[in-house]
């Protein structure tokens, strides 16, 4: 029998995202967020939800842009640090030896050392309660060539990791299980993926 845990933010897995933004003086900042993900395919859009108290919240409100740099498993300590300290007090790029790269398409920096980055223009802002959701239209995706296969970003080379909101822990993604939209075809009649 299932046990009720009440209303809570339990969803596995949640991504670990390094959110890049500029302040009024064009000082680059990054913060770690796990409340985010894909929200639309066409146009390609992603979201990130932030508390108003964060430095990044003010930056994104001002610039109407942000980047999402995806840290790899070997950057877990840096990603955790970025979520602990405030950009109002610490230059996180300098502290970690990360290199801020000015996006050519949006008014936000990204982390050179991360293998995959999404550059986003804010198209919707939704007040939800404690958090504000920023919907960003993806203007460009950048990936280091060595972390690609067949002309596409390769998850096994990028090695992102996930955040567990229950235990406040980080986990690697694990092994390949099968191909989507193929693996379950033999279980019954064919159905339209749009159903």
CSV table of C-alpha atoms in Angstrom, one decimal, residues 58-141:
chain,number,residue,atom,x,y,z
A,58,UNK,CA,17.3,40.4,-9.9
A,59,UNK,CA,19.8,39.9,-12.7
A,60,UNK,CA,17.4,38.0,-14.9
A,61,UNK,CA,14.6,40.4,-14.3
A,62,UNK,CA,16.9,43.2,-15.5
A,63,UNK,CA,18.5,41.5,-18.5
A,64,UNK,CA,15.6,39.2,-19.6
A,65,UNK,CA,18.1,36.5,-20.3
A,66,UNK,CA,20.0,33.7,-18.7
A,67,UNK,CA,22.2,30.7,-19.6
A,68,UNK,CA,22.0,27.2,-18.3
A,69,UNK,CA,25.5,25.5,-18.2
A,70,UNK,CA,25.3,21.8,-17.4
A,71,UNK,CA,28.1,20.7,-15.0
A,72,UNK,CA,29.6,17.3,-15.3
A,73,UNK,CA,30.1,14.7,-12.5
A,74,UNK,CA,33.7,15.9,-12.0
A,75,UNK,CA,32.3,19.4,-11.3
A,76,UNK,CA,29.9,18.4,-8.5
A,77,UNK,CA,31.9,20.2,-5.8
A,78,UNK,CA,32.0,23.4,-7.8
A,79,UNK,CA,28.3,23.2,-8.6
A,80,UNK,CA,27.5,22.7,-4.9
A,81,UNK,CA,29.6,25.7,-3.9
A,82,UNK,CA,27.9,27.9,-6.5
A,83,UNK,CA,24.6,27.1,-4.7
A,84,UNK,CA,25.9,27.9,-1.2
A,85,UNK,CA,27.2,31.4,-1.6
A,86,UNK,CA,25.6,34.6,-2.9
A,87,UNK,CA,26.9,36.4,-6.0
A,88,UNK,CA,26.2,39.6,-4.0
A,89,UNK,CA,29.2,38.8,-1.8
A,90,UNK,CA,31.4,36.5,-3.8
A,91,UNK,CA,32.7,36.5,-7.4
A,92,UNK,CA,32.0,32.8,-8.0
A,93,UNK,CA,33.7,32.6,-11.3
A,94,UNK,CA,36.9,34.0,-9.8
A,95,UNK,CA,36.6,31.8,-6.7
A,96,UNK,CA,36.4,28.6,-8.7
A,97,UNK,CA,38.7,29.5,-11.5
A,98,UNK,CA,35.7,29.2,-13.9
A,99,UNK,CA,35.8,31.4,-17.1
A,100,UNK,CA,32.8,33.5,-17.8
A,101,UNK,CA,32.1,33.7,-21.6
A,102,UNK,CA,29.8,36.5,-22.9
A,103,UNK,CA,27.0,35.0,-25.0
A,104,UNK,CA,26.9,36.4,-28.5
A,105,UNK,CA,23.1,36.0,-28.6
A,106,UNK,CA,21.7,36.9,-25.2
A,107,UNK,CA,22.8,39.2,-22.4
A,108,UNK,CA,24.2,36.6,-20.0
A,109,UNK,CA,27.5,34.7,-19.5
A,110,UNK,CA,28.1,31.0,-19.5
A,111,UNK,CA,30.7,28.7,-17.9
A,112,UNK,CA,33.4,27.9,-20.4
A,113,UNK,CA,34.4,24.8,-18.4
A,114,UNK,CA,30.9,23.2,-18.7
A,115,UNK,CA,30.5,20.9,-21.6
A,116,UNK,CA,26.9,22.0,-22.6
A,117,UNK,CA,25.2,25.4,-22.4
A,118,UNK,CA,21.8,26.7,-23.4
A,119,UNK,CA,21.5,30.4,-24.1
A,120,UNK,CA,18.0,31.7,-23.3
A,121,UNK,CA,15.9,34.8,-23.8
A,122,UNK,CA,13.1,35.3,-21.2
A,123,UNK,CA,9.7,35.1,-22.9
A,124,UNK,CA,7.5,34.6,-19.9
A,125,UNK,CA,7.7,35.3,-16.1
A,126,UNK,CA,5.3,33.4,-13.9
A,127,UNK,CA,4.9,34.3,-10.2
A,128,UNK,CA,4.2,30.9,-8.5
A,129,UNK,CA,4.6,31.7,-4.8
A,130,UNK,CA,8.0,31.4,-3.1
A,131,UNK,CA,9.6,30.9,-6.6
A,132,UNK,CA,9.3,32.8,-9.8
A,133,UNK,CA,9.5,30.8,-13.0
A,134,UNK,CA,11.5,32.2,-15.9
A,135,UNK,CA,10.6,30.6,-19.2
A,136,UNK,CA,13.5,31.0,-21.6
A,137,UNK,CA,13.3,30.5,-25.3
A,138,UNK,CA,16.5,28.7,-26.3
A,139,UNK,CA,18.3,30.9,-28.8
A,140,UNK,CA,21.4,28.6,-29.1
A,141,UNK,CA,22.9,25.5,-27.6
